[in-house]
Short mmCIF file of C-alpha atoms in Angstrom, two decimals:
data_model
loop_
_atom_site.label_atom_id
_atom_site.label_comp_id
_atom_site.label_asym_id
_atom_site.label_seq_id
_atom_site.Cartn_x
_atom_site.Cartn_y
_atom_site.Cartn_z
CA MET A 1430 8.93 -13.57 3.88
CA SER A 1431 7.96 -16.46 2.05
CA GLU A 1432 5.17 -18.63 2.81
CA ASN A 1433 7.26 -21.81 2.83
CA ASN A 1434 10.64 -21.56 4.62
CA ASN A 1435 12.04 -24.90 4.02
CA LYS A 1436 15.00 -26.10 2.09
CA ASN A 1437 13.98 -29.48 1.81
CA GLN A 1438 10.60 -29.09 0.16
CA ASN A 1439 9.95 -30.33 -3.30
CA THR A 1440 9.71 -27.02 -5.39
CA THR A 1441 7.83 -28.65 -8.46
CA LYS A 1442 4.28 -27.58 -8.89
CA THR A 1443 1.52 -28.75 -10.81
CA ASN A 1444 -0.61 -26.49 -12.37
CA ILE A 1445 -4.68 -27.13 -12.02
CA ASP A 1446 -5.80 -28.60 -15.36
CA LYS A 1447 -8.82 -27.54 -17.49
CA ASP A 1448 -10.24 -31.02 -17.12
CA LEU A 1449 -12.11 -31.50 -13.85
CA ASN A 1450 -11.79 -35.08 -13.85
CA LYS A 1451 -7.93 -35.01 -14.05
CA ASN A 1452 -7.65 -32.64 -11.17
CA GLU A 1453 -9.84 -34.95 -8.98
CA ALA A 1454 -7.62 -38.14 -10.10
CA ASN A 1455 -4.66 -36.30 -9.23
CA LEU A 1456 -6.01 -35.18 -5.85
CA ARG A 1457 -7.21 -38.58 -4.98
CA ASN A 1458 -3.72 -39.72 -5.70
CA ILE A 1459 -2.26 -37.35 -3.39
CA PHE A 1460 -4.57 -38.19 -0.56
CA LYS A 1461 -4.57 -41.91 -1.22
CA ASN A 1462 -5.70 -44.12 1.43
CA ALA A 1463 -6.92 -40.79 3.49
CA ASP A 1464 -10.48 -41.35 4.38
CA ASP A 1465 -11.07 -38.35 5.92
CA ILE A 1466 -10.57 -36.29 2.64
CA VAL A 1467 -14.31 -35.41 1.25
CA PHE A 1468 -14.62 -35.18 -2.52
CA ARG A 1469 -18.32 -33.65 -3.49
CA LYS A 1470 -19.21 -33.26 -7.05
CA ILE A 1471 -21.89 -30.76 -7.77
CA GLU A 1472 -23.55 -29.28 -11.01
CA GLY A 1473 -23.91 -25.69 -10.90
CA GLY A 1474 -26.01 -23.27 -12.81
CA GLN A 1475 -29.53 -22.54 -13.51
CA ASN A 1476 -29.94 -23.05 -17.24
CA GLN A 1477 -26.57 -24.41 -18.55
CA LYS A 1478 -24.89 -26.67 -15.98
CA ILE A 1479 -21.34 -26.83 -15.05
CA ASN A 1480 -19.46 -29.40 -13.22
CA MET A 1481 -17.65 -28.40 -9.79
CA LEU A 1482 -15.63 -30.16 -7.20
CA LEU A 1483 -15.69 -29.28 -3.55
CA VAL A 1484 -12.75 -30.92 -1.84
CA TYR A 1485 -12.02 -30.57 2.09
CA VAL A 1486 -11.08 -32.31 5.14
CA ASP A 1487 -13.73 -33.65 7.35
CA GLY A 1488 -13.49 -32.36 11.02
CA MET A 1489 -11.46 -29.23 10.11
CA THR A 1490 -14.31 -27.33 8.03
CA THR A 1491 -17.37 -25.76 9.01
CA LYS A 1492 -19.51 -27.58 6.66
CA GLU A 1493 -22.87 -25.87 7.26
CA ALA A 1494 -21.49 -22.57 6.30
CA ILE A 1495 -20.06 -24.21 2.99
CA SER A 1496 -23.50 -25.72 2.25
CA GLU A 1497 -25.48 -22.53 3.07
CA TYR A 1498 -23.26 -19.71 1.62
CA ALA A 1499 -21.60 -21.51 -1.26
CA VAL A 1500 -23.25 -24.98 -2.56
CA GLN A 1501 -26.79 -23.85 -2.41
CA ASN A 1502 -26.01 -20.75 -4.20
CA LEU A 1503 -23.86 -22.53 -6.81
CA MET A 1504 -26.64 -24.93 -7.58
CA MET A 1505 -29.75 -22.64 -7.66
CA ASN A 1506 -28.60 -19.03 -8.54
CA LEU A 1507 -25.40 -19.46 -10.67
CA ASN A 1508 -26.22 -18.04 -14.18
CA LEU A 1509 -23.51 -18.40 -16.77
CA GLU A 1510 -24.65 -17.90 -20.36
CA ASN A 1511 -22.63 -18.74 -23.63
CA LEU A 1512 -20.54 -20.68 -21.42
CA GLU A 1513 -18.43 -22.42 -24.07
CA LYS A 1514 -17.41 -18.80 -24.90
CA SER A 1515 -16.60 -17.55 -21.30
CA PRO A 1516 -12.89 -17.40 -20.57
CA ASP A 1517 -11.71 -18.83 -17.30
CA ASN A 1518 -11.55 -15.63 -15.35
CA GLU A 1519 -15.07 -14.74 -16.35
CA ILE A 1520 -16.26 -17.91 -14.86
CA LEU A 1521 -14.30 -17.50 -11.80
CA ASN A 1522 -15.74 -13.85 -11.43
CA ALA A 1523 -19.04 -15.00 -11.80
CA VAL A 1524 -18.72 -17.87 -9.22
CA SER A 1525 -16.73 -16.05 -6.55
CA LYS A 1526 -18.20 -12.48 -6.62
CA THR A 1527 -21.93 -13.02 -7.22
CA ASN A 1528 -22.50 -16.83 -5.64
CA ILE A 1529 -20.43 -17.30 -2.95
CA ALA A 1530 -21.48 -15.39 0.04
CA ILE A 1531 -18.35 -16.05 2.19
CA LEU A 1532 -16.04 -13.28 3.33
CA GLU A 1533 -12.52 -14.47 2.45
CA VAL A 1534 -12.25 -16.29 -0.95
CA LYS A 1535 -8.67 -16.69 -2.85
CA ALA A 1536 -7.92 -17.71 -6.30
CA LEU A 1537 -5.60 -20.95 -6.47
CA LEU A 1538 -3.22 -21.64 -9.37
CA THR A 1539 -1.60 -24.98 -8.39
CA LEU A 1540 -2.68 -28.39 -6.69
CA GLU A 1541 0.06 -27.82 -4.16
CA GLU A 1542 -1.73 -24.56 -3.07
CA CYS A 1543 -4.93 -26.61 -3.13
CA VAL A 1544 -3.26 -29.19 -0.65
CA ASP A 1545 -1.80 -26.76 1.39
CA LYS A 1546 -5.12 -24.91 1.86
CA MET A 1547 -7.18 -27.91 2.63
CA LEU A 1548 -4.99 -29.11 5.20
CA SER A 1549 -5.21 -25.68 6.83
CA GLY A 1550 -9.09 -26.26 7.15
CA GLU A 1551 -10.21 -24.64 4.09
CA THR A 1552 -12.51 -25.89 1.29
CA VAL A 1553 -11.28 -25.94 -2.22
CA LEU A 1554 -13.60 -25.60 -5.24
CA LEU A 1555 -12.53 -26.53 -8.72
CA ILE A 1556 -14.68 -25.89 -11.83
CA ASP A 1557 -14.65 -27.73 -15.17
CA THR A 1558 -12.81 -25.94 -17.95
CA CYS A 1559 -11.20 -23.50 -15.35
CA THR A 1560 -7.49 -23.40 -14.72
CA LYS A 1561 -7.61 -22.11 -11.41
CA GLY A 1562 -9.37 -23.12 -8.21
CA ILE A 1563 -11.17 -21.03 -5.36
CA MET A 1564 -10.43 -21.32 -1.92
CA LEU A 1565 -13.42 -21.01 0.66
CA SER A 1566 -12.67 -19.97 3.89
CA SER A 1567 -14.27 -22.64 6.23
CA ARG A 1568 -11.83 -23.41 9.18
CA GLY A 1569 -13.70 -24.79 11.90
CA TRP A 1570 -12.47 -27.48 14.29
CA PRO A 1571 -12.90 -28.27 18.12
CA MET A 1572 -10.73 -25.76 20.13
CA ARG A 1573 -10.06 -24.98 23.93
CA GLY A 1574 -11.73 -21.84 25.10
CA VAL A 1575 -10.08 -18.77 26.71
CA GLN A 1576 -8.74 -19.64 30.33
CA GLU A 1577 -6.57 -18.29 32.92
CA PRO A 1578 -3.08 -19.67 32.57
CA SER A 1579 -2.50 -22.06 35.33
CA ALA A 1580 1.32 -21.45 35.10
CA GLU A 1581 1.16 -17.93 35.67
CA THR A 1582 -1.71 -16.87 37.77
CA LEU A 1583 -2.23 -13.53 39.31
CA ILE A 1584 -4.17 -12.03 42.24
CA ARG A 1585 -4.83 -8.87 40.46
CA GLY A 1586 -4.97 -8.51 36.51
CA ALA A 1587 -6.54 -9.91 33.46
CA ARG A 1588 -7.70 -13.71 33.89
CA ASP A 1589 -7.79 -14.66 30.04
CA GLY A 1590 -5.05 -16.53 28.32
CA PHE A 1591 -3.84 -17.84 25.11
CA ASN A 1592 -5.19 -21.14 23.77
CA GLU A 1593 -3.91 -23.57 20.94
CA THR A 1594 -5.40 -21.37 17.93
CA MET A 1595 -2.98 -18.62 16.53
CA LYS A 1596 -5.82 -16.32 15.22
CA VAL A 1597 -7.59 -16.19 18.60
CA ASN A 1598 -4.23 -15.43 20.51
CA ILE A 1599 -3.72 -12.44 17.97
CA THR A 1600 -6.86 -11.45 18.48
CA LEU A 1601 -6.37 -11.13 22.41
CA ILE A 1602 -3.26 -9.22 21.71
CA ARG A 1603 -5.00 -6.92 19.31
CA ARG A 1604 -7.95 -6.30 21.81
CA ARG A 1605 -5.18 -4.70 24.10
CA ILE A 1606 -3.27 -2.77 21.13
CA ARG A 1607 -5.76 -1.05 18.83
CA ASP A 1608 -2.87 0.66 17.05
CA PRO A 1609 -2.81 0.25 13.07
CA LYS A 1610 1.00 0.02 13.37
CA LEU A 1611 0.96 -3.23 15.15
CA LYS A 1612 1.89 -5.31 12.31
CA VAL A 1613 1.45 -9.01 11.68
CA LYS A 1614 3.31 -11.13 9.55
CA TYR A 1615 2.17 -14.81 8.59
CA THR A 1616 4.52 -17.45 7.84
CA GLN A 1617 4.88 -21.39 7.71
CA VAL A 1618 7.55 -23.55 9.09
CA GLY A 1619 8.11 -27.36 8.73
CA SER A 1620 8.09 -29.16 5.50
CA ARG A 1621 5.42 -31.77 6.64
CA SER A 1622 3.67 -29.95 9.43
CA LYS A 1623 3.73 -26.56 7.44
CA THR A 1624 2.82 -25.06 11.17
CA ASP A 1625 1.72 -21.58 10.71
CA MET A 1626 3.31 -18.71 12.67
CA ALA A 1627 2.88 -14.92 13.44
CA ILE A 1628 5.50 -12.27 13.88
CA MET A 1629 3.95 -9.34 15.55
CA TYR A 1630 5.76 -6.00 16.39
CA ILE A 1631 4.85 -2.41 16.57
CA GLU A 1632 6.23 -0.75 13.49
CA ASP A 1633 7.49 2.55 14.83
CA LEU A 1634 8.76 1.06 18.11
CA VAL A 1635 10.44 -2.21 17.32
CA ASN A 1636 14.38 -2.39 17.10
CA LYS A 1637 14.80 -3.03 13.24
CA THR A 1638 18.00 -4.84 14.01
CA VAL A 1639 16.07 -7.40 16.18
CA LEU A 1640 13.11 -7.72 14.07
CA ASP A 1641 15.62 -8.54 10.97
CA THR A 1642 17.35 -11.07 13.22
CA VAL A 1643 14.35 -12.84 14.17
CA GLU A 1644 12.70 -13.05 10.51
CA LYS A 1645 16.22 -14.26 8.99
CA ARG A 1646 16.70 -16.97 11.55
CA ILE A 1647 13.07 -18.12 11.17
CA LYS A 1648 13.50 -18.14 7.56
CA ASN A 1649 16.47 -20.44 7.98
CA ILE A 1650 14.77 -22.72 9.97
CA ASP A 1651 15.01 -26.45 8.30
CA ILE A 1652 12.87 -28.91 9.84
CA GLU A 1653 10.23 -31.60 9.28
CA ALA A 1654 7.69 -30.39 11.56
CA ILE A 1655 6.88 -27.84 14.38
CA LEU A 1656 4.87 -29.27 17.29
CA GLU A 1657 5.50 -26.65 19.97
CA SER A 1658 6.58 -23.15 20.12
CA SER A 1659 10.03 -24.39 21.96
CA TYR A 1660 10.91 -25.64 18.64
CA ILE A 1661 11.24 -22.30 17.43
CA GLU A 1662 12.77 -21.02 20.73
CA GLU A 1663 15.65 -23.52 20.39
CA MET A 1664 16.19 -22.70 16.60
CA ILE A 1665 16.58 -18.85 16.85
CA GLU A 1666 18.28 -18.35 20.34
CA ASP A 1667 21.89 -17.00 19.81
CA ASP A 1668 23.50 -19.96 22.07
CA SER A 1669 21.73 -23.12 22.29
CA TYR A 1670 24.24 -24.88 24.65
CA SER A 1671 23.95 -22.22 27.31
CA LEU A 1672 21.40 -23.07 30.48
CA PHE A 1673 20.13 -19.52 30.35
CA PRO A 1674 16.66 -19.09 28.27
CA GLN A 1675 17.63 -16.58 25.58
CA ILE A 1676 13.85 -16.10 24.29
CA GLU A 1677 11.17 -15.45 26.79
CA ASN A 1678 7.56 -17.01 26.74
CA THR A 1679 4.39 -16.50 28.18
CA GLU A 1680 0.65 -17.60 28.28
CA ARG A 1681 -0.65 -14.22 29.02
CA PRO A 1682 -1.78 -11.65 26.38
CA ASP A 1683 -1.08 -8.73 28.65
CA ALA A 1684 2.48 -9.67 29.10
CA ALA A 1685 2.99 -10.10 25.26
CA ALA A 1686 1.00 -6.73 24.65
CA SER A 1687 3.35 -5.13 27.20
CA ALA A 1688 6.65 -6.44 25.55
CA LEU A 1689 5.11 -5.15 22.01
CA LEU A 1690 4.73 -1.68 23.67
CA GLU A 1691 8.44 -2.04 24.60
CA GLY A 1692 9.52 -2.57 21.17
CA ARG A 1693 10.15 -6.15 21.35
CA VAL A 1694 8.91 -8.71 18.89
CA VAL A 1695 6.13 -11.42 19.71
CA ILE A 1696 6.26 -14.79 17.78
CA ALA A 1697 2.79 -16.70 17.83
CA VAL A 1698 2.75 -20.45 16.82
CA ASP A 1699 -0.25 -22.37 16.02
CA ASN A 1700 -1.34 -25.48 18.16
CA THR A 1701 0.38 -24.02 21.34
CA PRO A 1702 -0.99 -21.78 23.78
CA THR A 1703 2.78 -20.23 24.53
CA VAL A 1704 3.98 -17.08 22.57
CA LEU A 1705 7.60 -16.25 22.41
CA ILE A 1706 9.19 -12.75 23.10
CA ALA A 1707 12.52 -11.47 21.79
CA PRO A 1708 14.91 -10.36 22.75
CA ALA A 1709 14.97 -11.61 26.56
CA ILE A 1710 17.36 -10.23 29.10
CA PHE A 1711 18.49 -11.32 32.69
CA VAL A 1712 16.22 -8.83 34.28
CA SER A 1713 13.03 -9.51 32.43
CA PHE A 1714 13.07 -13.07 33.92
CA MET A 1715 12.90 -11.38 37.27
CA GLN A 1716 9.88 -9.41 36.63
CA SER A 1717 6.04 -10.47 36.47
CA SER A 1718 3.01 -8.86 35.00
CA GLU A 1719 1.78 -8.31 38.45
CA ASP A 1720 4.47 -5.96 39.43
CA TYR A 1721 2.94 -3.36 37.21
CA TYR A 1722 -0.84 -4.13 38.66
CA GLU A 1723 0.04 -3.57 42.35
CA ARG A 1724 0.87 -0.12 43.88
CA TRP A 1725 4.54 0.54 43.44
CA LEU A 1726 6.05 0.46 46.70
CA PRO A 1727 4.47 -2.95 47.46
CA SER A 1728 5.86 -4.10 43.84
CA CYS A 1729 9.33 -2.74 44.71
CA ILE A 1730 9.53 -4.74 48.07
CA THR A 1731 8.49 -7.76 46.02
CA ARG A 1732 10.69 -7.56 43.30
CA MET A 1733 13.62 -6.72 45.83
CA ILE A 1734 12.68 -9.98 47.53
CA ARG A 1735 13.03 -11.90 44.31
CA TYR A 1736 16.57 -10.42 44.06
CA VAL A 1737 17.48 -11.72 47.55
CA ALA A 1738 16.21 -14.91 46.54
CA LEU A 1739 18.28 -15.29 43.69
CA PRO A 1740 21.63 -15.92 45.48
CA ILE A 1741 19.64 -18.05 48.09
CA VAL A 1742 18.61 -20.38 45.20
CA MET A 1743 22.12 -20.80 43.70
CA LEU A 1744 24.32 -20.51 46.45
CA LEU A 1745 22.99 -21.36 49.60
CA PRO A 1746 23.62 -25.29 49.55
CA ALA A 1747 26.82 -24.71 48.29
CA LEU A 1748 28.04 -22.33 50.99
CA TYR A 1749 26.48 -24.92 53.64
CA VAL A 1750 28.88 -27.39 52.30
CA ALA A 1751 31.99 -25.18 51.66
CA VAL A 1752 31.66 -23.87 55.43
CA THR A 1753 30.67 -26.87 57.26
CA GLN A 1754 33.41 -28.93 55.16
CA PHE A 1755 36.30 -26.30 54.85
CA HIS A 1756 35.63 -23.38 56.79
CA PRO A 1757 34.03 -24.11 60.02
CA ASN A 1758 36.06 -21.29 61.79
CA MET A 1759 33.76 -18.94 60.05
CA LEU A 1760 30.72 -19.70 62.09
CA PRO A 1761 29.84 -18.09 65.44
CA THR A 1762 31.46 -20.64 68.14
CA GLN A 1763 27.94 -21.80 69.29
CA LEU A 1764 26.86 -22.47 65.84
CA ALA A 1765 30.01 -24.28 65.05
CA LEU A 1766 29.69 -26.45 68.24
CA TYR A 1767 26.18 -27.18 67.26
CA VAL A 1768 26.77 -28.41 63.44
CA ALA A 1769 29.85 -30.63 64.94
CA ALA A 1770 27.39 -32.14 67.64
CA SER A 1771 24.58 -32.68 64.98
CA ARG A 1772 27.12 -34.47 62.58
CA ALA A 1773 28.53 -36.54 64.96
CA ASN A 1774 26.58 -39.61 64.16
CA VAL A 1775 25.62 -38.73 60.23
CA PRO A 1776 27.54 -41.11 58.12
CA PHE A 1777 27.69 -38.98 54.95
CA PRO A 1778 29.76 -35.64 54.27
CA PRO A 1779 28.07 -32.45 54.01
CA TYR A 1780 28.37 -32.36 50.22
CA PHE A 1781 26.75 -35.99 49.62
CA GLU A 1782 23.91 -34.62 52.10
CA ALA A 1783 23.13 -31.58 50.10
CA LEU A 1784 23.33 -33.34 46.81
CA LEU A 1785 21.14 -36.10 48.19
CA MET A 1786 18.32 -33.91 49.67
CA GLU A 1787 18.45 -31.79 46.49
CA LEU A 1788 17.97 -34.55 44.38
CA VAL A 1789 15.15 -35.84 46.66
CA ILE A 1790 13.42 -32.39 46.40
CA GLU A 1791 13.80 -32.53 42.59
CA LEU A 1792 12.25 -35.93 42.42
CA VAL A 1793 9.20 -34.89 44.62
CA ARG A 1794 8.88 -31.69 42.51
CA GLU A 1795 8.79 -33.96 39.41
CA ALA A 1796 6.27 -36.31 40.66
CA SER A 1797 3.82 -33.41 41.85
CA MET A 1798 3.82 -32.00 38.31
CA ARG A 1799 2.96 -35.57 36.93
CA ILE A 1800 0.17 -35.99 39.38
CA THR A 1801 -3.54 -34.42 39.02
CA THR A 1802 -3.07 -30.66 39.98
CA PRO A 1803 -5.44 -30.40 43.11
CA VAL A 1804 -3.16 -33.39 44.77
CA GLY A 1805 0.21 -32.53 43.33
CA SER A 1806 1.07 -29.76 45.38
CA THR A 1807 -0.13 -31.33 48.41
CA ILE A 1808 1.87 -34.69 47.81
CA GLY A 1809 4.97 -32.26 47.04
CA LEU A 1810 4.56 -30.43 50.14
CA VAL A 1811 3.78 -33.24 52.48
CA GLY A 1812 6.38 -35.65 50.83
CA GLY A 1813 9.39 -33.28 51.19
CA LEU A 1814 8.23 -32.86 55.02
CA VAL A 1815 7.96 -36.75 55.56
CA ILE A 1816 11.37 -37.51 53.76
CA GLY A 1817 13.14 -34.70 55.53
CA GLN A 1818 11.93 -35.65 58.82
CA SER A 1819 12.18 -39.44 58.38
CA SER A 1820 16.04 -38.70 57.34
CA VAL A 1821 16.81 -36.79 60.21
CA GLU A 1822 15.47 -39.40 62.68
CA ALA A 1823 17.19 -42.14 60.66
CA GLY A 1824 20.55 -40.20 61.25
CA LEU A 1825 21.07 -40.08 57.62
CA ILE A 1826 21.33 -36.01 57.49
CA THR A 1827 21.38 -33.22 60.14
CA PRO A 1828 18.44 -30.93 60.71
CA LEU A 1829 20.50 -27.99 59.44
CA ALA A 1830 20.59 -29.58 55.89
CA VAL A 1831 17.06 -29.95 55.86
CA ILE A 1832 16.27 -26.43 56.58
CA ILE A 1833 18.92 -24.98 54.10
CA VAL A 1834 17.39 -27.34 51.25
CA ALA A 1835 13.93 -26.49 52.33
CA LEU A 1836 14.55 -22.46 52.35
CA THR A 1837 16.31 -23.06 49.00
CA ALA A 1838 13.32 -24.88 47.37
CA ILE A 1839 10.89 -21.98 48.91
CA ALA A 1840 13.09 -19.23 47.52
CA SER A 1841 13.08 -21.06 43.91
CA PHE A 1842 9.51 -20.49 43.78
CA THR A 1843 9.85 -16.76 43.91
CA ILE A 1844 11.34 -16.54 40.56
CA PRO A 1845 8.28 -15.74 38.03
CA SER A 1846 9.97 -17.39 35.00
CA TYR A 1847 9.74 -21.39 35.31
CA ASN A 1848 12.20 -21.61 32.87
CA PHE A 1849 14.82 -19.40 34.63
CA SER A 1850 14.07 -21.25 37.86
CA THR A 1851 14.82 -24.46 36.41
CA THR A 1852 18.23 -23.23 35.11
CA LEU A 1853 19.11 -21.64 38.67
CA ARG A 1854 18.22 -25.14 40.10
CA MET A 1855 20.49 -26.96 37.57
CA ILE A 1856 23.37 -24.26 38.28
CA ARG A 1857 22.97 -25.16 42.07
CA PHE A 1858 24.32 -28.59 41.69
CA ALA A 1859 27.29 -27.26 39.87
CA PHE A 1860 28.06 -24.95 42.69
CA ILE A 1861 27.69 -27.80 45.28
CA ILE A 1862 30.27 -29.85 43.52
CA LEU A 1863 32.71 -27.07 43.44
CA ALA A 1864 32.32 -26.16 46.96
CA ALA A 1865 32.94 -29.69 47.79
CA VAL A 1866 36.16 -29.85 46.00
CA PHE A 1867 37.52 -26.34 46.41
CA GLY A 1868 35.35 -24.89 49.19
CA LEU A 1869 34.60 -21.14 48.97
CA PHE A 1870 37.37 -20.68 46.47
CA GLY A 1871 35.36 -22.99 44.19
CA ILE A 1872 32.36 -20.91 44.57
CA SER A 1873 34.29 -17.79 43.68
CA ILE A 1874 35.35 -19.69 40.54
CA GLY A 1875 31.96 -20.74 39.50
CA LEU A 1876 30.64 -17.02 40.08
CA SER A 1877 33.46 -15.74 37.92
CA VAL A 1878 32.70 -17.93 35.19
CA LEU A 1879 28.97 -17.46 35.31
CA ILE A 1880 29.34 -13.81 35.22
CA ILE A 1881 31.84 -13.96 32.40
CA HIS A 1882 29.22 -16.25 30.41
CA LEU A 1883 26.32 -13.87 31.16
CA CYS A 1884 28.40 -11.01 30.09
CA THR A 1885 29.24 -12.50 26.72
CA LEU A 1886 25.50 -13.99 26.28
CA LYS A 1887 23.26 -12.19 23.72
CA SER A 1888 19.78 -12.34 22.71
CA CYS A 1889 18.85 -11.52 19.14
CA GLY A 1890 22.14 -9.58 19.46
CA ILE A 1891 21.19 -7.62 22.38
CA PRO A 1892 23.42 -8.26 25.59
CA TYR A 1893 21.97 -10.34 27.92
CA MET A 1894 23.06 -8.49 30.85
CA SER A 1895 21.47 -5.06 29.53
CA PRO A 1896 20.80 -2.82 31.05
CA LEU A 1897 23.10 -3.74 34.02
CA SER A 1898 26.32 -3.94 31.62
CA SER A 1899 25.51 -0.73 30.32
CA PHE A 1900 24.46 1.53 33.42
CA ILE A 1901 27.34 4.05 33.18
CA GLU A 1902 26.26 5.18 29.85
CA ASN A 1903 22.65 4.62 30.32
CA ARG A 1904 21.72 5.14 33.97
CA SER A 1905 17.98 5.87 33.01
CA ASP A 1906 17.53 2.40 31.90
CA LEU A 1907 18.11 1.03 35.62
CA LYS A 1908 14.79 2.42 36.78
CA ASP A 1909 12.75 -0.61 36.02
CA THR A 1910 15.28 -3.21 37.03
CA ILE A 1911 15.69 -3.97 40.80
CA ILE A 1912 12.80 -1.74 41.63
CA ARG A 1913 9.54 -0.77 39.88
CA PRO A 1914 9.36 2.81 39.42
CA ARG A 1915 5.96 4.64 39.36
CA ILE A 1916 3.75 4.34 35.87
CA LYS A 1917 4.32 7.94 35.23
CA ASN A 1918 7.96 7.87 35.04
CA MET A 1919 8.13 4.76 32.76
CA VAL A 1920 7.30 6.73 29.69
CA ARG A 1921 10.83 6.29 27.89
CA LYS A 1922 11.64 2.86 27.08
CA PRO A 1923 15.13 1.37 27.62
CA THR A 1924 17.66 2.47 25.20
CA TYR A 1925 18.65 -1.01 23.98
CA LEU A 1926 15.31 -1.72 22.74
CA GLN A 1927 14.51 1.65 21.14
CA ALA A 1928 14.23 2.05 17.42
CA GLU A 1929 16.75 4.27 15.38
CA LYS A 1930 14.89 7.36 15.23
CA GLU A 1931 14.29 7.31 19.14
CA LYS A 1932 18.04 6.88 19.92
CA GLY A 1933 18.61 9.85 17.69
CA ASN A 1934 16.24 12.17 19.73
#
């Protein structure tokens, strides 16, 4: 893949000139009014002197390393005899191979390359009479340490999480997969931000069709800036109008490593602690890393509880509306009498009750997220209880409605994926409206439309409902869906993720 994937970017290149002063003038013009760009002129060589120019961005480089391992050697130890007769490549070789004690150096041909490297934190060395520059690896800026991801906490399992530095994130994955077949492809996206990205996969496990699809879609991204991995997620998913997430994301290195071992593709984006995983299917959002760290029987029960919670999150308030408003005869006599008595003094119909309480719960949830973490969860819990109790005492809603909404809110917390849980909560409002208009018939219509949509949805070309949609042909793929099998029985990868050579065996 090319280093720059943007159609809008100007392709005109300016070659490095032999005249050092001209190169400096061009760079100063490019970085006009940018006071954090440092230009440092030095004279290198022992007997014969040669003018050199170091250029870097203040705050993005480790100046101590450049001073100790480059500048000092160039000024004190550089020996260039017969300087006027030496061609460019000999001068560059003498400088880069014998006088720069830095591991990573690279020849640069154009000023645009120099600018790109500087803005990535590298130092550029330009030498008088040379038509090439030298990149000196010097990246170094304040960064957050490796911490446990707050959104994906586990009782048992690794405590490290990704941070905002892409190379640190790649290292955390490589620590877990020490396989030379783990490949990393670097690219840049964003005509202005030039955000670094890495596409990671295991060569002999990845589905080549999925890999080609991901690479092609990333290559076709045309945007000025990528500030977070969600930009990439939105631009490479199959159906951006669908509520359902089609690209998985995680802040856990062990989850990313597990996805790679399944044959999936991981996309790491600089400046964000969240990596993307493709393809993503329906059942993957119901799985948690902790499922594989606990014993298999408790994990099976926990996962089945999630699948029980799934229809509760989507349908319970809608069923309450449909039954109380259209089909009260379906309730047992005692319960029907209780519901009728509790609704005697309530001024609002059941659907308004449900919508009002769901809206209140969403407001409390959003408010708790914006408040300091130790206080936020407490305010969310206490706020929900106080509002619910006060509403019942004021006669605005029935106690049963509070119970229904509270049970639905609790069930939503059992869904491991925040994005998927948010989708289910949004769908819940649609089902409440359908139930308010058509009763149980409306819920049936909504479920039919939802199932059809899920069965037609794809993620990087892989059916979203795999392996449920193909269980007749590949029954073995169902072993890690609703239940979690024993580790020794999880040797074979799902058919839809297998490489071509594996499918042939």
